[in-house]
Coordinates of C-alpha atoms and ligand atoms in Angstrom, one line a residue:
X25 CA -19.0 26.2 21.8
X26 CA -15.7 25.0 20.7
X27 CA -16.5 23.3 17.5
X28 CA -13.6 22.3 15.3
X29 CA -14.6 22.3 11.5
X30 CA -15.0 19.1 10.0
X31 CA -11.5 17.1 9.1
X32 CA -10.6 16.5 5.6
X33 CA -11.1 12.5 5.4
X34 CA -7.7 10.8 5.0
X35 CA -8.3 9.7 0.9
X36 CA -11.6 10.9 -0.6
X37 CA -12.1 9.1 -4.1
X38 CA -14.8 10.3 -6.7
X39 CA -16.2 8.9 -9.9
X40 CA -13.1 7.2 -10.7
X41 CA -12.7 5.5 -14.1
X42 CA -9.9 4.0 -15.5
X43 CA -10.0 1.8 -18.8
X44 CA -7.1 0.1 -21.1
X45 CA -7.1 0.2 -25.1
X46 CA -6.7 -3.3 -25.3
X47 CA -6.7 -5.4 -28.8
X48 CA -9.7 -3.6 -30.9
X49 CA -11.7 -2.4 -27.7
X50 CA -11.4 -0.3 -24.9
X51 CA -12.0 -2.1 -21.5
X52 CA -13.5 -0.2 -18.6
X53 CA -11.8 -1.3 -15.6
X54 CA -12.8 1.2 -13.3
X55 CA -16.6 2.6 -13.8
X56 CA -17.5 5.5 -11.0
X57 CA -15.6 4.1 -8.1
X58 CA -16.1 6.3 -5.0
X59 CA -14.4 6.1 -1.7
X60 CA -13.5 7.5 1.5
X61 CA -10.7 6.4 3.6
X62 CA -10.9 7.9 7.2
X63 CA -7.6 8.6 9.6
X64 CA -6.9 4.7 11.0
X65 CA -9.4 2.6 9.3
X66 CA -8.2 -0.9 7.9
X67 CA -9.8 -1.8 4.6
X68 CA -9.5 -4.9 3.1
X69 CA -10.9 -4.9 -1.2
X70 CA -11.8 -7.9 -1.9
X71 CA -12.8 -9.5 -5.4
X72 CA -12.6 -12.2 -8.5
X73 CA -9.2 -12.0 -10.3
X74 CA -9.0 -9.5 -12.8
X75 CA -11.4 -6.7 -11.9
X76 CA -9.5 -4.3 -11.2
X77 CA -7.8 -4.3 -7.7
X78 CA -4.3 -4.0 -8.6
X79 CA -5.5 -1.2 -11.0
X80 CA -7.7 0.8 -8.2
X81 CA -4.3 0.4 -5.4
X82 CA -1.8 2.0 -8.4
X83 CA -4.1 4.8 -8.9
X84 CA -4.9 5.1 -5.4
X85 CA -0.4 4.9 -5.0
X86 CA -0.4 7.6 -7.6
X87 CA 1.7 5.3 -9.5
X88 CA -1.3 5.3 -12.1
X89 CA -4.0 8.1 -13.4
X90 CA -7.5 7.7 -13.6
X91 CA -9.3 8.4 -17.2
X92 CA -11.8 10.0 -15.2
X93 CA -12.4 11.0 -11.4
X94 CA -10.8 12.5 -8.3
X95 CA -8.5 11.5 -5.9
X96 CA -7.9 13.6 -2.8
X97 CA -4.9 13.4 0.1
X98 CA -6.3 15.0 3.2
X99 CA -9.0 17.8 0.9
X100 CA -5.9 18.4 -1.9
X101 CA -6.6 16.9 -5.3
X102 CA -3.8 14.6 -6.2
X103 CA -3.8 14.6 -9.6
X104 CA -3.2 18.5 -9.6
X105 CA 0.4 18.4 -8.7
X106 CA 3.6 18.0 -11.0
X107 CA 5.3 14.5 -11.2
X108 CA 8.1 15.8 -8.6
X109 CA 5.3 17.0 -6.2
X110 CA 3.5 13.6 -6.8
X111 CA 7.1 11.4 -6.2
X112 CA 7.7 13.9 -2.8
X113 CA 3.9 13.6 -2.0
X114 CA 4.2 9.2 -2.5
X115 CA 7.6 9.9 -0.4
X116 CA 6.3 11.2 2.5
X117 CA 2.3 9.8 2.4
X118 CA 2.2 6.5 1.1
X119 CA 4.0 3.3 2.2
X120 CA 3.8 0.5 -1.0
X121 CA 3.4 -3.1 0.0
X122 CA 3.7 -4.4 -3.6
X123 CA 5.4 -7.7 -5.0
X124 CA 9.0 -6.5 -4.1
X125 CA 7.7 -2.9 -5.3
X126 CA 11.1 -1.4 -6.5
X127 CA 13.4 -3.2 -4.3
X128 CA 16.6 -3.7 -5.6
X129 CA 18.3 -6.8 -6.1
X130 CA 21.9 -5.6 -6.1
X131 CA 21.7 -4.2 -3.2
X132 CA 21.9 -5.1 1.0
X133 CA 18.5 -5.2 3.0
X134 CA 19.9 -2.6 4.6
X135 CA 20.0 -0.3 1.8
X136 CA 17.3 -0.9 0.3
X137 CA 15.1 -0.4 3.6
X138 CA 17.0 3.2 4.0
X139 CA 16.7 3.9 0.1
X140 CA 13.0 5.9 0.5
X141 CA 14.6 8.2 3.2
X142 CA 18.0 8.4 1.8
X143 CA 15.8 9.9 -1.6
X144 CA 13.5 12.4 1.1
X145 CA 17.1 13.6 2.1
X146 CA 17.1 12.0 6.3
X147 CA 20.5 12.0 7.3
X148 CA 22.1 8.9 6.9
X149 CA 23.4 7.4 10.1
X150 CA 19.6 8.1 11.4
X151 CA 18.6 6.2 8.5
X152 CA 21.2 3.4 9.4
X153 CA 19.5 2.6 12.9
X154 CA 16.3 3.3 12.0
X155 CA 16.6 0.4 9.6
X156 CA 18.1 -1.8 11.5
X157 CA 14.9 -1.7 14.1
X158 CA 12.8 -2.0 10.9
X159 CA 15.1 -5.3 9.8
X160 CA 14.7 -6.4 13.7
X161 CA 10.8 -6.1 13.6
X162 CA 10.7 -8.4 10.2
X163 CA 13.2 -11.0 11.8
X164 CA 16.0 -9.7 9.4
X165 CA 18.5 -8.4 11.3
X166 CA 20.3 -11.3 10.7
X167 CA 20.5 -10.5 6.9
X168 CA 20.8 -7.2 6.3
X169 CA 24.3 -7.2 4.7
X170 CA 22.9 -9.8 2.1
X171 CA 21.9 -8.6 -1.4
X172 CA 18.5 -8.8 -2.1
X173 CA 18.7 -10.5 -5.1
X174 CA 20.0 -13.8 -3.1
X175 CA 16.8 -13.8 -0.3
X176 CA 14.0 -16.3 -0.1
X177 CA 10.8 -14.7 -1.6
X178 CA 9.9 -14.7 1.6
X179 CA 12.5 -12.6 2.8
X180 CA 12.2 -10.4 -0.1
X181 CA 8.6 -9.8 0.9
X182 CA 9.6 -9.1 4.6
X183 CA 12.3 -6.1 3.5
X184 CA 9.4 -5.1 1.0
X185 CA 7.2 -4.6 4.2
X186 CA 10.6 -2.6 6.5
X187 CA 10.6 -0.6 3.3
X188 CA 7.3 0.8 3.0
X189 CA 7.2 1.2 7.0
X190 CA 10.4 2.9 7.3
X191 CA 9.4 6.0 7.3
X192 CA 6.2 5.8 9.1
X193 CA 3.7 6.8 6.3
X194 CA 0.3 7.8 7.4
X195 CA -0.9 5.4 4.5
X196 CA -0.3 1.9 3.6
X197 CA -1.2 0.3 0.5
X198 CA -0.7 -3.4 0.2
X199 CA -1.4 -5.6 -2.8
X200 CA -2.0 -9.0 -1.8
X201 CA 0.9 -8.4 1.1
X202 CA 0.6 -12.2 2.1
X203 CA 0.0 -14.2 -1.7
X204 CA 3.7 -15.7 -1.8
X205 CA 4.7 -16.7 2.0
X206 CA 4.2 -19.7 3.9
X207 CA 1.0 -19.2 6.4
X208 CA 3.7 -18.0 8.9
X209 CA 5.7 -15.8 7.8
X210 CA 2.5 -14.1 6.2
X211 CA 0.8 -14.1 10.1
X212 CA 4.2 -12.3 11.2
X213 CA 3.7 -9.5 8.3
X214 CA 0.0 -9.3 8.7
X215 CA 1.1 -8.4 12.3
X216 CA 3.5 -5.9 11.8
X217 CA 0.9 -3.8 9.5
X218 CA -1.6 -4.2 12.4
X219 CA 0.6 -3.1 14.9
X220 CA 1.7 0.2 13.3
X221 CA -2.1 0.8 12.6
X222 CA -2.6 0.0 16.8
X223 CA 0.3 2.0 18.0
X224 CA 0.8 4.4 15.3
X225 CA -2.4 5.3 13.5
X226 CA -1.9 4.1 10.1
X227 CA -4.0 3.4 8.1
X228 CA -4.5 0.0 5.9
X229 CA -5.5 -0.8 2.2
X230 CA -5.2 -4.5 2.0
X231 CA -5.9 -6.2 -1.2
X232 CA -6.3 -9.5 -0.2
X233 CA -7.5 -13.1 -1.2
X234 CA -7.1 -14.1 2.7
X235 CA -10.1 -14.8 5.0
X236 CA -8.3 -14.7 7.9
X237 CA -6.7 -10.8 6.7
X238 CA -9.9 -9.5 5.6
X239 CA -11.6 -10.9 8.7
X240 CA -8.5 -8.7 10.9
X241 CA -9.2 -5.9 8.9
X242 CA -12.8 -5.6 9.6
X243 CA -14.2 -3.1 6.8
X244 CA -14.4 -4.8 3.4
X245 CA -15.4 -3.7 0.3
X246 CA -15.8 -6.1 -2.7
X247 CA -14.7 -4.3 -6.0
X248 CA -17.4 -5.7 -8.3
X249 CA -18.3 -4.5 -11.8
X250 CA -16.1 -1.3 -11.7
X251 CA -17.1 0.0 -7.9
X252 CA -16.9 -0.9 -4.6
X253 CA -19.6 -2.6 -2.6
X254 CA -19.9 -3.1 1.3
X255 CA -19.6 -6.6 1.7
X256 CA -18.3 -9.6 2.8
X257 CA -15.5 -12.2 2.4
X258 CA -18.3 -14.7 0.8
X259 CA -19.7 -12.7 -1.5
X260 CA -16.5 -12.8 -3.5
X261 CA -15.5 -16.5 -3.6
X262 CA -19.0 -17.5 -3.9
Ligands
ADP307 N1 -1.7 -1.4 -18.2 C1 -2.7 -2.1 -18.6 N2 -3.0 -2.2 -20.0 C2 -4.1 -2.9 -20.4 N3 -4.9 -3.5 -19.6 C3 -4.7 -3.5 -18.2 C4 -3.5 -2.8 -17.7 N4 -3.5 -2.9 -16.4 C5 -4.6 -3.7 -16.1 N5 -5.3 -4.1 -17.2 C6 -6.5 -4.9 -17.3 O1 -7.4 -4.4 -16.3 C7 -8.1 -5.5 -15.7 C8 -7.9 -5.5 -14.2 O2 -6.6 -5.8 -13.9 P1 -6.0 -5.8 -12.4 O3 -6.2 -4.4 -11.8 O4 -4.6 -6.3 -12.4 O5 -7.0 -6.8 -11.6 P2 -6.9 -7.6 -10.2 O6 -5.7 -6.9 -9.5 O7 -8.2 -7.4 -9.6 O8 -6.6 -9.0 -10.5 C9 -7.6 -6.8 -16.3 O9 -8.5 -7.1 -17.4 C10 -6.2 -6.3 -16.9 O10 -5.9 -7.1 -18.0
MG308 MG1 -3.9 -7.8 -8.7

């Protein structure tokens, strides 16, 4: 017999809570949310404004801690580590796919799409020509001496995505990765996450308020009431 043991999942999430002081109440946001994430999959949440997706993708980045619950990377707890352990762990695990998350407006395309490795210490010149191909594969290349700050949203949105892909994370987190571009230019974005998840492996969280994404995606769960629920697209508009 040559039985391997079991793999970690990819993200295993239990009885996670997360709730805001807000005026003279405490709001529970997150109520018990459990999850696994397995190597590849492509996940689209789905769910009314305001319960908690944005929330649930921060915590899931890291970038936020739950009030209560676990979150585990591949079997190790996240939440155990130091905030330089968590910044190297985000670093080298997790690709963000936020509303311009940290991009910064003084600086080229180029540099910004370089900053993550630049920070994990990758020689520079590798960097350089690495970027470049990530700036060709988001129709930039044509751009990437301009300063951020004087792009279209659009274009903004498109170095957000060479960014987080940069460095090949086995993990992508995406909040709403298509919400401010023309139908177009969100298709050609949609298509570069799917093709790193085809030829690479990685996997996708995709918040989204698109049919057509969460349809791509295939596996969606509608965050309802503090937890996720297999669903559908419908049972969230409806
Ligand atoms: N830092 C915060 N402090 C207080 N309340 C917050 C904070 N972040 C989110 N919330 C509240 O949590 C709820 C869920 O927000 P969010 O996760 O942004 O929802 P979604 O992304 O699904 O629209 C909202 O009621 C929001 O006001
Ligand atoms: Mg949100």
């Amino acid at each position: 017999m040559s039985e391997l043991p079991a793999a970690n999942p990819l993200v295993e999430i239990r009885g996670l809570g997360r709730s805001f002081d807000a005026g003279g109440g405490r709001v529970e946001v997150l109520r018990g949310l459990d999850l696994d994430i397995a190597e590849g999959d492509r996940i689209a949440i789905v769910g009314q404004s305001g319960v908690g997706k944005s929330t649930l993708l921060h915590i899931l980045g890291t970038l936020d801690h739950p009030t209560t619950g676990t979150l585990c990377f591949r079997g190790e707890d996240v939440f155990d580590r130091s905030r330089e352990e968590l910044a190297a762990l985000r670093g080298r695990f997790l690709g963000f796919v936020f509303q311009f998350h940290h991009l910064l407006p003084e600086f080229s395309a180029i540099e910004n799409v370089m900053m993550p490795g630049l920070i994990q210490g990758v020689d520079p010149g590798q960097m350089r020509v690495r970027s470049e191909i990530m700036l060709q594969d988001v129709d930039l290349a044509h751009r990437a001496e301009q300063a951020v700050g004087k792009l279209s949203g659009g274009e903004r949105q498109r170095v957000a995505v060479a960014r987080a892909l940069v460095l090949d994370p086995p993990l992508i987190l995406a909040d709403e990765p298509t919400g401010n571009l023309d139908p177009s230019t969100g298709d050609q974005v949609a298509e570069l996450l799917f093709e790193m998840n085809r030829t690479r492996g990685t996997t996708l969280v995709v918040v989204t308020h698109s049919r057509r994404m969460a349809d791509r995606l295939g596996r969606v769960l509608v965050l309802k009431e503090g937890r996720l629920h297999t669903g559908d697209f419908d049972s969230t508009v409806a």
